[in-house]
Amino acid sequence: MNTTNFRGVQPNLFGPRFERMSQEEIIDILEPHFPMLHASIMGPWEELVEYRTNDKNFIDMKEGDCAVWLTMQSQIRARSLLDGKPGFRLFDQHQKLVIVIEDKIAVTIKKLTYRQRTAADRPRLERSNYSTPRNVKFWDQRRDSGIPDYPRVILGYELLKEITEVRLVIAYSRSQGKHVDWAYVMPPQPSLVPVGFTPQLASVPMDDSHDDLDQKGFSISEADTSERAAGGEVEGTR
């Protein structure tokens, strides 16, 4: 777009890169939607834990295999939970789900892992994807990468303790490398009723002596019960 023909328009708004967003700005936008985002991953995660315990087709799955399955199923769950809901718009971009929230940021579900390039390096939280030109532009916050025109944020998960626990984080990348600038551990969230789940209604006695019926949704377990799990920045990501 040629901005020289429009008075009052700031040319830098149409530059090659989005303006940097702070952790506070991003969390303020996403926090009202944490329960939905949390359930998008935790529902499939709990199914994966059960399958790896009882299903012979899942027992020997390695971390990479589990990540492929969990990311795919989380995208499916997110579509079911978020499609048509206020504040959300969904896009398919190169066979990946992009969740636009409040018309302010674009969120992508990804596995994150701590990696240490050399023995002298400090471990850093990194994305798991190939460094294609498209990915480099996308996560360097470039505006010309052929995707929805919003700053990008990661709804990430870490597989912990030999894939027996998971931790959810909000992460922001502004680099041509794979590391993230910062990561915020998502606090515990209220349970949501699983999509497509129709509870069985028990017969209710005619008098008032019956006990209250329990209504249960997801049983969301937290991977980290330490102080960080209350919400905060992950160490070693700056």
PDB file of C-alpha atoms in Angstrom, residues 1-115:
ATOM      1  CA  MET A   1       0.000   0.000   0.000  1.00  0.00           C
ATOM      2  CA  ASN A   2       1.368   3.418  -0.983  1.00  0.00           C
ATOM      3  CA  THR A   3       0.843   5.589   2.081  1.00  0.00           C
ATOM      4  CA  THR A   4       2.230   8.752   0.436  1.00  0.00           C
ATOM      5  CA  ASN A   5      -1.195   9.414  -1.105  1.00  0.00           C
ATOM      6  CA  PHE A   6      -2.962   9.506   2.264  1.00  0.00           C
ATOM      7  CA  ARG A   7      -2.366  12.390   4.597  1.00  0.00           C
ATOM      8  CA  GLY A   8      -2.451  11.595   8.294  1.00  0.00           C
ATOM      9  CA  VAL A   9      -1.578   7.937   7.801  1.00  0.00           C
ATOM     10  CA  GLN A  10       1.505   6.775   9.657  1.00  0.00           C
ATOM     11  CA  PRO A  11       3.779   4.965   7.183  1.00  0.00           C
ATOM     12  CA  ASN A  12       5.311   2.841   9.948  1.00  0.00           C
ATOM     13  CA  LEU A  13       1.935   1.119  10.454  1.00  0.00           C
ATOM     14  CA  PHE A  14       2.493  -0.555   7.093  1.00  0.00           C
ATOM     15  CA  GLY A  15       6.102  -1.490   7.685  1.00  0.00           C
ATOM     16  CA  PRO A  16       7.500  -5.012   7.375  1.00  0.00           C
ATOM     17  CA  ARG A  17       7.094  -5.882  11.048  1.00  0.00           C
ATOM     18  CA  PHE A  18       4.396  -5.600  13.684  1.00  0.00           C
ATOM     19  CA  GLU A  19       5.015  -3.380  16.670  1.00  0.00           C
ATOM     20  CA  ARG A  20       6.422  -5.245  19.648  1.00  0.00           C
ATOM     21  CA  MET A  21       3.795  -6.353  22.175  1.00  0.00           C
ATOM     22  CA  SER A  22       4.585  -6.633  25.878  1.00  0.00           C
ATOM     23  CA  GLN A  23       3.684  -9.606  28.040  1.00  0.00           C
ATOM     24  CA  GLU A  24       1.191  -7.448  29.928  1.00  0.00           C
ATOM     25  CA  GLU A  25      -0.589  -6.365  26.730  1.00  0.00           C
ATOM     26  CA  ILE A  26      -0.929  -9.904  25.432  1.00  0.00           C
ATOM     27  CA  ILE A  27      -2.034 -11.446  28.732  1.00  0.00           C
ATOM     28  CA  ASP A  28      -4.641  -8.693  29.203  1.00  0.00           C
ATOM     29  CA  ILE A  29      -6.162  -9.630  25.835  1.00  0.00           C
ATOM     30  CA  LEU A  30      -6.051 -13.390  26.372  1.00  0.00           C
ATOM     31  CA  GLU A  31      -6.884 -13.753  30.061  1.00  0.00           C
ATOM     32  CA  PRO A  32     -10.689 -13.554  29.669  1.00  0.00           C
ATOM     33  CA  HIS A  33     -10.406 -16.446  27.188  1.00  0.00           C
ATOM     34  CA  PHE A  34      -8.043 -18.641  29.226  1.00  0.00           C
ATOM     35  CA  PRO A  35     -10.725 -21.237  30.151  1.00  0.00           C
ATOM     36  CA  MET A  36     -11.517 -21.942  26.477  1.00  0.00           C
ATOM     37  CA  LEU A  37      -7.868 -21.987  25.419  1.00  0.00           C
ATOM     38  CA  HIS A  38      -6.931 -24.198  28.372  1.00  0.00           C
ATOM     39  CA  ALA A  39      -9.695 -26.714  27.595  1.00  0.00           C
ATOM     40  CA  SER A  40      -8.670 -26.845  23.922  1.00  0.00           C
ATOM     41  CA  ILE A  41      -5.453 -28.605  24.930  1.00  0.00           C
ATOM     42  CA  MET A  42      -6.283 -30.208  28.265  1.00  0.00           C
ATOM     43  CA  GLY A  43      -9.238 -32.213  26.949  1.00  0.00           C
ATOM     44  CA  PRO A  44      -7.162 -33.989  24.286  1.00  0.00           C
ATOM     45  CA  TRP A  45      -4.248 -34.271  26.737  1.00  0.00           C
ATOM     46  CA  GLU A  46      -6.328 -36.231  29.225  1.00  0.00           C
ATOM     47  CA  GLU A  47      -7.475 -38.521  26.414  1.00  0.00           C
ATOM     48  CA  LEU A  48      -3.864 -39.039  25.352  1.00  0.00           C
ATOM     49  CA  VAL A  49      -2.862 -40.008  28.905  1.00  0.00           C
ATOM     50  CA  GLU A  50      -5.654 -42.575  28.992  1.00  0.00           C
ATOM     51  CA  TYR A  51      -4.791 -43.962  25.562  1.00  0.00           C
ATOM     52  CA  ARG A  52      -1.112 -44.328  26.464  1.00  0.00           C
ATOM     53  CA  THR A  53      -2.160 -46.366  29.490  1.00  0.00           C
ATOM     54  CA  ASN A  54      -4.724 -48.646  27.857  1.00  0.00           C
ATOM     55  CA  ASP A  55      -4.366 -48.616  24.068  1.00  0.00           C
ATOM     56  CA  LYS A  56      -1.611 -50.723  22.498  1.00  0.00           C
ATOM     57  CA  ASN A  57      -1.452 -48.298  19.547  1.00  0.00           C
ATOM     58  CA  PHE A  58      -0.395 -45.461  21.864  1.00  0.00           C
ATOM     59  CA  ILE A  59       1.769 -47.190  24.472  1.00  0.00           C
ATOM     60  CA  ASP A  60       5.028 -46.980  22.507  1.00  0.00           C
ATOM     61  CA  MET A  61       4.499 -43.510  21.032  1.00  0.00           C
ATOM     62  CA  LYS A  62       7.527 -41.241  21.350  1.00  0.00           C
ATOM     63  CA  GLU A  63       7.396 -37.563  22.302  1.00  0.00           C
ATOM     64  CA  GLY A  64       7.337 -36.401  18.699  1.00  0.00           C
ATOM     65  CA  ASP A  65       4.470 -38.750  17.871  1.00  0.00           C
ATOM     66  CA  CYS A  66       2.516 -37.590  20.920  1.00  0.00           C
ATOM     67  CA  ALA A  67       3.091 -33.961  19.948  1.00  0.00           C
ATOM     68  CA  VAL A  68       1.738 -34.518  16.441  1.00  0.00           C
ATOM     69  CA  TRP A  69      -1.370 -36.200  17.833  1.00  0.00           C
ATOM     70  CA  LEU A  70      -1.915 -33.666  20.615  1.00  0.00           C
ATOM     71  CA  THR A  71      -1.493 -30.640  18.365  1.00  0.00           C
ATOM     72  CA  MET A  72      -3.892 -32.078  15.793  1.00  0.00           C
ATOM     73  CA  GLN A  73      -6.522 -33.009  18.374  1.00  0.00           C
ATOM     74  CA  SER A  74      -6.148 -29.670  20.166  1.00  0.00           C
ATOM     75  CA  GLN A  75      -6.871 -27.862  16.919  1.00  0.00           C
ATOM     76  CA  ILE A  76      -9.965 -30.002  16.407  1.00  0.00           C
ATOM     77  CA  ARG A  77     -11.116 -29.328  19.971  1.00  0.00           C
ATOM     78  CA  ALA A  78     -10.455 -25.596  19.577  1.00  0.00           C
ATOM     79  CA  ARG A  79     -12.619 -25.492  16.461  1.00  0.00           C
ATOM     80  CA  SER A  80     -15.452 -27.158  18.353  1.00  0.00           C
ATOM     81  CA  LEU A  81     -15.127 -24.879  21.365  1.00  0.00           C
ATOM     82  CA  LEU A  82     -14.439 -21.546  19.670  1.00  0.00           C
ATOM     83  CA  ASP A  83     -16.166 -21.511  16.294  1.00  0.00           C
ATOM     84  CA  GLY A  84     -18.845 -18.828  16.335  1.00  0.00           C
ATOM     85  CA  LYS A  85     -18.047 -17.691  19.873  1.00  0.00           C
ATOM     86  CA  PRO A  86     -17.760 -13.938  20.554  1.00  0.00           C
ATOM     87  CA  GLY A  87     -14.210 -12.675  20.379  1.00  0.00           C
ATOM     88  CA  PHE A  88     -12.926 -15.523  18.180  1.00  0.00           C
ATOM     89  CA  ARG A  89     -12.353 -15.891  14.441  1.00  0.00           C
ATOM     90  CA  LEU A  90     -10.807 -19.039  12.998  1.00  0.00           C
ATOM     91  CA  PHE A  91      -8.592 -19.329   9.926  1.00  0.00           C
ATOM     92  CA  ASP A  92      -6.961 -22.264   8.175  1.00  0.00           C
ATOM     93  CA  GLN A  93      -3.451 -21.273   7.182  1.00  0.00           C
ATOM     94  CA  HIS A  94      -1.260 -23.869   5.448  1.00  0.00           C
ATOM     95  CA  GLN A  95      -3.262 -26.679   7.111  1.00  0.00           C
ATOM     96  CA  LYS A  96      -2.832 -25.121  10.557  1.00  0.00           C
ATOM     97  CA  LEU A  97      -5.469 -23.454  12.711  1.00  0.00           C
ATOM     98  CA  VAL A  98      -4.992 -19.761  13.437  1.00  0.00           C
ATOM     99  CA  ILE A  99      -7.217 -18.333  16.189  1.00  0.00           C
ATOM    100  CA  VAL A 100      -7.743 -14.583  15.932  1.00  0.00           C
ATOM    101  CA  ILE A 101      -8.785 -13.188  19.309  1.00  0.00           C
ATOM    102  CA  GLU A 102     -10.578  -9.855  19.739  1.00  0.00           C
ATOM    103  CA  ASP A 103      -9.265  -8.867  16.288  1.00  0.00           C
ATOM    104  CA  LYS A 104      -5.974  -8.055  17.988  1.00  0.00           C
ATOM    105  CA  ILE A 105      -3.694 -11.103  17.916  1.00  0.00           C
ATOM    106  CA  ALA A 106      -3.411 -14.425  16.075  1.00  0.00           C
ATOM    107  CA  VAL A 107      -2.862 -17.489  18.284  1.00  0.00           C
ATOM    108  CA  THR A 108      -1.332 -20.764  17.099  1.00  0.00           C
ATOM    109  CA  ILE A 109      -1.151 -24.024  19.089  1.00  0.00           C
ATOM    110  CA  LYS A 110       2.398 -25.393  19.236  1.00  0.00           C
ATOM    111  CA  LYS A 111       4.637 -27.703  21.239  1.00  0.00           C
ATOM    112  CA  LEU A 112       7.456 -25.918  23.063  1.00  0.00           C
ATOM    113  CA  THR A 113      10.636 -27.516  24.380  1.00  0.00           C
ATOM    114  CA  TYR A 114      13.663 -26.393  26.383  1.00  0.00           C
ATOM    115  CA  ARG A 115      16.797 -26.880  24.298  1.00  0.00           C
TER     116      ARG A 115
END
